[in-house]
Structure formats: C-alpha cells, structure tokens
Amino acid sequence: MRNIALFLKYDGTAYHGWQVQKNARSVAQTLEEAAAAVVGHRVHLTGCGRTDAGVHARVYVANFRTDARIPVDRLPYALNTHLPDDIVVYDAHEVPDAFNAIGSCVRKEYTYQIYNSHIRDPFYVNRAWFYPKHLDERVMQEAAAQFVGTHDFAAVRSVGTEVRSTVRTVHHFTVERRDELLLFRVCANGFLYNMARAMVGTVVYAAEGKFAPTDIGKILSDGNRTAAGPTVPAGGLYMTQLWYDDGEVQFHVR
C-alpha cells in the first residue's frame, strides 16, 4: 500500500472548513471524492490541520493510502480534472508509511490579512478583514511580541475541540504593513481552536487602546477568554507555511 502526500492550495470561501461534515460541504470531502475517482476506491485523507469555515490555504498537505499504480507525478493533473477551480493540487510525493500529514508536522504558520483603509476594496471581500479605522502597526508589533514563547494559550481559544493541554510555543508573530494591507504572521508548534484569529483580535484591541501591549502577558497567565480580544473574521486567515520532521522525512512548504 502506497502512502501519498498531496500538496494543495484552496480558497475556503465556499467550504465549511477542511474537515468532513455531515451537512455541509468541506474541502476534505471534495478532495476525497476527486481522489476516489482517480484511484478507483474510497479514499480517506488526513489533513495537516482543521481550518475553519471560510479560512484559506496557500499551502496545505494531506496524505492518503492507495494500491493504485498511477505514477505519482501524474496525480496532480488527474486530480485537478475532478476538482473545482477553488482547490488545486500542485504536487504529490510517495512518502514513508509512518508519515502523517498532521502528526509529522512540527510547525505551522498562519497569515492574517486586514485591509486597513477608509474605503473598502471589493477584491478583498472574503480575503481580508475590512477595518476602516487606522491601526498603528508599531503598537500591534509590540503586542504581538508578547505572545512569542511557550505559554498557556487558553485565553485565546474558543470552546470546541477538546485538547490535552492548552500550552503551545509561538516561534514568531510579526506585523507588517504594505500600504493599506496589514499582514500578521504567526508560527507555532500547534494551534488551538480559533487561536490565531483570537491572537490577531487581541493585538487589534491593543492598537485600539483597550489595554496596553504589555498587559497581554497577564491576560495569558489569567487564562480569561473574555479579557482578550475578539475572534476576527475567518476570511482573512491563510495557512502559509508548514514544517515537517518525522525522523524519516524533513521538508518545509511555503
């Protein structure tokens, strides 16, 4: 049985996230149906993370097992003939049997986009959060820096998926302005449910003056979700980088 890793990107606007849902269309279901049509049997995909409804991926990795003999370099072309325009498989590799798209992933980076202008831009609808009040990126960078390191991130997660621990390590959290577009890049060894979006909301609250950037350490130590900022809209969030190391396979996707 071959273990195949697929490398894809998608616009998540039309989907209820990655994970297969009973009553809503998901990216995983769409891709599993395409893969089944290509390999001739039912397919179960393991994805690198549970992106929420409306969240996008500039990079995403999923793996599945098959005994079909189709050459791996032909898989992207074959799959794309069965996929809608908003999901594209751009590469595929045969990987060791122990490789797991989520279990072998040691770091992930998400990027959040805010369109910070007095006038909205129709080309950023569902792709960036329109925020008309000017935000000071210097204040937000000071706030973002408070998240870097190993902390309990219970204060910036939504109730949903049960986890053994809410402790995570954030490797970087940067804020960059490109004219009206603000880019928030956060990399961690793992993310809690809505963690990245709540972190951005907390940084925005600091820029609004609702608390000082240096107050974020106490917000985290207290673990009080209501003291942090809001969960910002899903349409501005993108998965942008992945790091893999399972002892046999090491690679970086960006």
Coordinates of C-alpha atoms in Angstrom, one line a residue:
M1 CA 0.0 0.0 0.0
R2 CA 1.5 3.4 -1.0
N3 CA 1.3 6.4 1.2
I4 CA 0.8 9.5 -0.9
A5 CA 1.3 13.1 0.3
L6 CA -0.7 15.7 -1.7
F7 CA 0.3 19.4 -1.7
L8 CA -2.6 21.8 -2.4
K9 CA -3.9 25.3 -2.0
Y10 CA -7.5 26.4 -1.8
D11 CA -9.9 29.3 -1.4
G12 CA -12.0 28.3 1.5
T13 CA -14.9 30.8 1.0
A14 CA -17.3 28.1 -0.3
Y15 CA -16.4 25.4 2.2
H16 CA -17.2 24.6 5.8
G17 CA -13.6 24.2 6.6
W18 CA -11.3 21.2 5.9
Q19 CA -12.9 18.5 8.0
V20 CA -15.6 16.3 6.5
Q21 CA -19.0 17.5 7.8
K22 CA -22.4 15.6 7.8
N23 CA -24.5 18.5 6.5
A24 CA -22.0 20.9 4.9
R25 CA -19.5 20.9 2.0
S26 CA -15.9 20.7 3.1
V27 CA -12.5 20.7 1.3
A28 CA -11.7 17.2 2.5
Q29 CA -14.9 15.7 1.2
T30 CA -14.4 17.4 -2.2
L31 CA -10.8 16.2 -2.4
E32 CA -11.7 12.7 -1.3
E33 CA -14.3 12.4 -4.0
A34 CA -11.8 13.5 -6.6
A35 CA -9.2 11.1 -5.4
A36 CA -11.6 8.2 -5.3
A37 CA -12.5 8.9 -9.0
V38 CA -8.8 8.8 -9.9
V39 CA -7.6 5.7 -7.9
G40 CA -10.8 3.7 -8.2
H41 CA -11.6 3.2 -4.5
R42 CA -12.8 5.1 -1.5
V43 CA -10.2 7.4 0.0
H44 CA -9.6 8.8 3.5
L45 CA -7.5 11.9 3.6
T46 CA -5.5 13.0 6.7
G47 CA -5.1 16.8 6.6
C48 CA -2.4 18.9 8.3
G49 CA -5.0 20.9 10.3
R50 CA -8.7 21.7 10.8
T51 CA -9.0 25.0 9.0
D52 CA -12.4 26.7 9.9
A53 CA -15.2 27.6 7.6
G54 CA -14.0 30.4 5.2
V55 CA -10.3 30.0 6.0
H56 CA -7.9 29.7 3.1
A57 CA -4.7 27.8 2.5
R58 CA -1.8 29.0 0.3
V59 CA -0.2 25.7 1.3
Y60 CA -1.8 22.5 2.7
V61 CA -0.6 18.9 3.0
A62 CA -2.8 15.8 3.1
N63 CA -1.9 12.1 2.8
F64 CA -3.8 9.0 1.9
R65 CA -3.1 5.3 1.1
T66 CA -3.8 3.5 -2.1
D67 CA -2.8 0.4 -4.0
A68 CA -3.4 2.2 -7.4
R69 CA -0.3 2.3 -9.6
I70 CA -0.9 5.7 -11.2
P71 CA 2.5 7.4 -11.3
V72 CA 2.8 10.0 -8.5
D73 CA 3.8 12.8 -10.9
R74 CA 0.5 12.3 -12.8
L75 CA -1.7 12.6 -9.7
P76 CA -1.9 16.4 -9.6
Y77 CA -3.1 16.6 -13.2
A78 CA -5.5 13.7 -12.7
L79 CA -7.0 15.1 -9.5
N80 CA -7.4 18.7 -10.9
T81 CA -9.6 17.4 -13.7
H82 CA -12.1 16.3 -10.9
L83 CA -11.7 19.4 -8.7
P84 CA -13.5 22.8 -8.7
D85 CA -11.4 25.8 -9.6
D86 CA -11.0 26.9 -5.9
I87 CA -9.0 23.8 -5.0
V88 CA -5.7 23.0 -6.8
V89 CA -3.3 20.1 -6.1
Y90 CA 0.1 21.3 -7.3
D91 CA 2.4 18.4 -6.2
A92 CA 2.4 14.9 -4.9
H93 CA 5.0 12.6 -3.4
E94 CA 5.2 9.0 -2.2
V95 CA 6.2 9.1 1.4
P96 CA 7.2 6.6 4.1
D97 CA 4.4 4.6 5.7
A98 CA 4.9 6.4 9.0
F99 CA 4.3 9.8 7.5
N100 CA 1.2 11.5 8.7
A101 CA 0.2 15.0 7.5
I102 CA -0.8 16.2 10.9
G103 CA 1.3 14.1 13.2
S104 CA 4.6 14.7 11.3
C105 CA 4.0 18.5 11.2
V106 CA 6.2 20.2 13.8
R107 CA 5.4 23.9 13.0
K108 CA 2.7 25.8 11.2
E109 CA 2.4 29.4 10.1
Y110 CA -0.8 31.3 9.5
T111 CA -1.1 34.8 8.0
Y112 CA -4.0 37.1 8.7
Q113 CA -4.8 40.0 6.4
I114 CA -6.5 43.2 7.4
Y115 CA -7.5 45.8 4.7
N116 CA -6.9 48.9 6.7
S117 CA -8.4 51.8 4.6
H118 CA -11.3 54.2 4.8
I119 CA -12.8 52.7 1.6
R120 CA -13.4 49.0 1.2
D121 CA -11.9 47.2 -1.8
P122 CA -14.2 44.6 -3.5
F123 CA -11.2 42.4 -4.4
Y124 CA -10.5 41.8 -0.7
V125 CA -14.1 40.6 0.2
N126 CA -13.8 37.2 1.9
R127 CA -10.0 37.6 1.6
A128 CA -9.2 40.3 4.2
W129 CA -11.0 41.9 7.1
F130 CA -12.0 45.4 6.2
Y131 CA -11.1 47.7 9.1
P132 CA -11.6 51.4 8.3
K133 CA -10.1 52.9 11.5
H134 CA -6.3 53.4 11.2
L135 CA -4.3 50.8 13.1
D136 CA -0.7 51.5 14.3
E137 CA 1.4 48.6 13.3
R138 CA 4.1 49.6 15.8
V139 CA 1.8 49.2 18.7
M140 CA 0.5 45.9 17.2
Q141 CA 4.0 44.6 16.8
E142 CA 4.8 45.3 20.5
A143 CA 1.6 43.5 21.4
A144 CA 2.3 40.5 19.1
A145 CA 5.7 40.1 20.6
Q146 CA 4.1 39.3 24.0
F147 CA 2.8 36.0 22.6
V148 CA 6.2 34.7 21.5
G149 CA 7.5 31.8 23.6
T150 CA 5.9 28.9 25.5
H151 CA 2.6 29.9 27.2
D152 CA -0.8 28.6 28.2
F153 CA -3.0 30.0 25.4
A154 CA -6.4 29.2 26.9
A155 CA -7.2 32.9 26.9
V156 CA -7.1 33.0 23.1
R157 CA -9.0 29.9 22.1
S158 CA -12.7 29.2 21.5
V159 CA -14.5 26.3 23.1
G160 CA -14.7 23.5 20.6
T161 CA -12.2 20.7 20.2
E162 CA -11.1 19.0 23.4
V163 CA -7.3 19.0 23.9
R164 CA -5.0 17.5 26.5
S165 CA -3.1 20.8 27.0
T166 CA -3.6 24.4 26.0
V167 CA 0.2 25.1 26.3
R168 CA 1.8 25.9 22.9
T169 CA 5.0 27.5 21.7
V170 CA 4.8 30.5 19.4
H171 CA 8.0 30.9 17.4
H172 CA 7.2 34.2 15.7
F173 CA 4.4 36.7 15.5
T174 CA 5.1 39.6 13.2
V175 CA 3.1 42.6 11.9
E176 CA 3.9 44.2 8.5
R177 CA 2.1 47.0 6.7
R178 CA 2.0 47.1 2.9
D179 CA 0.1 50.3 2.1
E180 CA -3.5 49.5 3.2
L181 CA -2.8 45.8 3.8
L182 CA -1.7 44.6 7.2
L183 CA -0.1 41.1 7.4
F184 CA 0.0 39.3 10.7
R185 CA 2.2 36.2 10.5
V186 CA 2.2 33.7 13.4
C187 CA 4.1 30.5 13.6
A188 CA 3.7 27.9 16.4
N189 CA 4.2 24.2 17.1
G190 CA 0.4 23.9 17.1
F191 CA -2.8 26.0 17.3
L192 CA -5.9 25.7 19.5
Y193 CA -9.3 26.2 18.1
N194 CA -9.5 29.8 16.7
M195 CA -6.2 30.7 18.5
A196 CA -4.6 32.5 15.5
R197 CA -7.8 34.6 14.9
A198 CA -8.1 35.5 18.6
M199 CA -4.5 36.5 18.8
V200 CA -5.0 38.9 16.0
G201 CA -8.1 40.3 17.6
T202 CA -6.2 40.8 20.9
V203 CA -3.4 42.7 19.0
V204 CA -6.1 44.9 17.4
Y205 CA -7.6 45.6 20.8
A206 CA -4.2 46.8 22.0
A207 CA -4.0 49.1 19.0
E208 CA -7.4 50.4 19.9
G209 CA -6.2 51.3 23.4
K210 CA -8.4 48.8 25.2
F211 CA -5.3 47.6 27.1
A212 CA -1.6 48.1 26.8
P213 CA 0.5 45.6 24.8
T214 CA 2.4 44.7 28.0
D215 CA -1.0 43.6 29.6
I216 CA -1.1 40.6 27.3
G217 CA 1.2 38.6 29.5
K218 CA -1.2 38.8 32.4
I219 CA -4.2 38.1 30.1
L220 CA -2.4 34.8 29.1
S221 CA -1.5 33.9 32.7
D222 CA -5.0 34.5 33.9
G223 CA -6.5 32.4 31.1
N224 CA -9.6 34.5 30.9
R225 CA -11.0 34.4 27.3
T226 CA -13.3 37.5 27.9
A227 CA -10.2 39.6 28.8
A228 CA -8.6 39.1 25.4
G229 CA -9.7 40.4 22.0
P230 CA -12.4 39.0 19.7
T231 CA -12.0 36.2 17.2
V232 CA -11.6 38.1 13.9
P233 CA -13.5 37.0 10.8
A234 CA -12.3 33.8 9.1
G235 CA -12.0 35.2 5.5
G236 CA -8.7 37.0 6.3
L237 CA -6.9 33.9 7.5
Y238 CA -4.5 31.8 5.4
M239 CA -2.3 28.8 6.1
T240 CA 1.0 29.9 4.6
Q241 CA 3.9 27.7 5.8
L242 CA 4.4 24.1 7.1
W243 CA 7.5 22.4 8.6
Y244 CA 7.8 18.6 8.7
D245 CA 10.1 16.3 10.6
D246 CA 9.2 12.7 11.5
G247 CA 12.7 11.3 11.6
E248 CA 12.4 9.9 8.1
V249 CA 11.1 12.9 6.1
Q250 CA 12.1 16.5 6.6
F251 CA 10.8 19.4 4.5
H252 CA 9.4 23.0 4.6
V253 CA 6.5 24.0 2.5
R254 CA 5.8 27.7 1.7

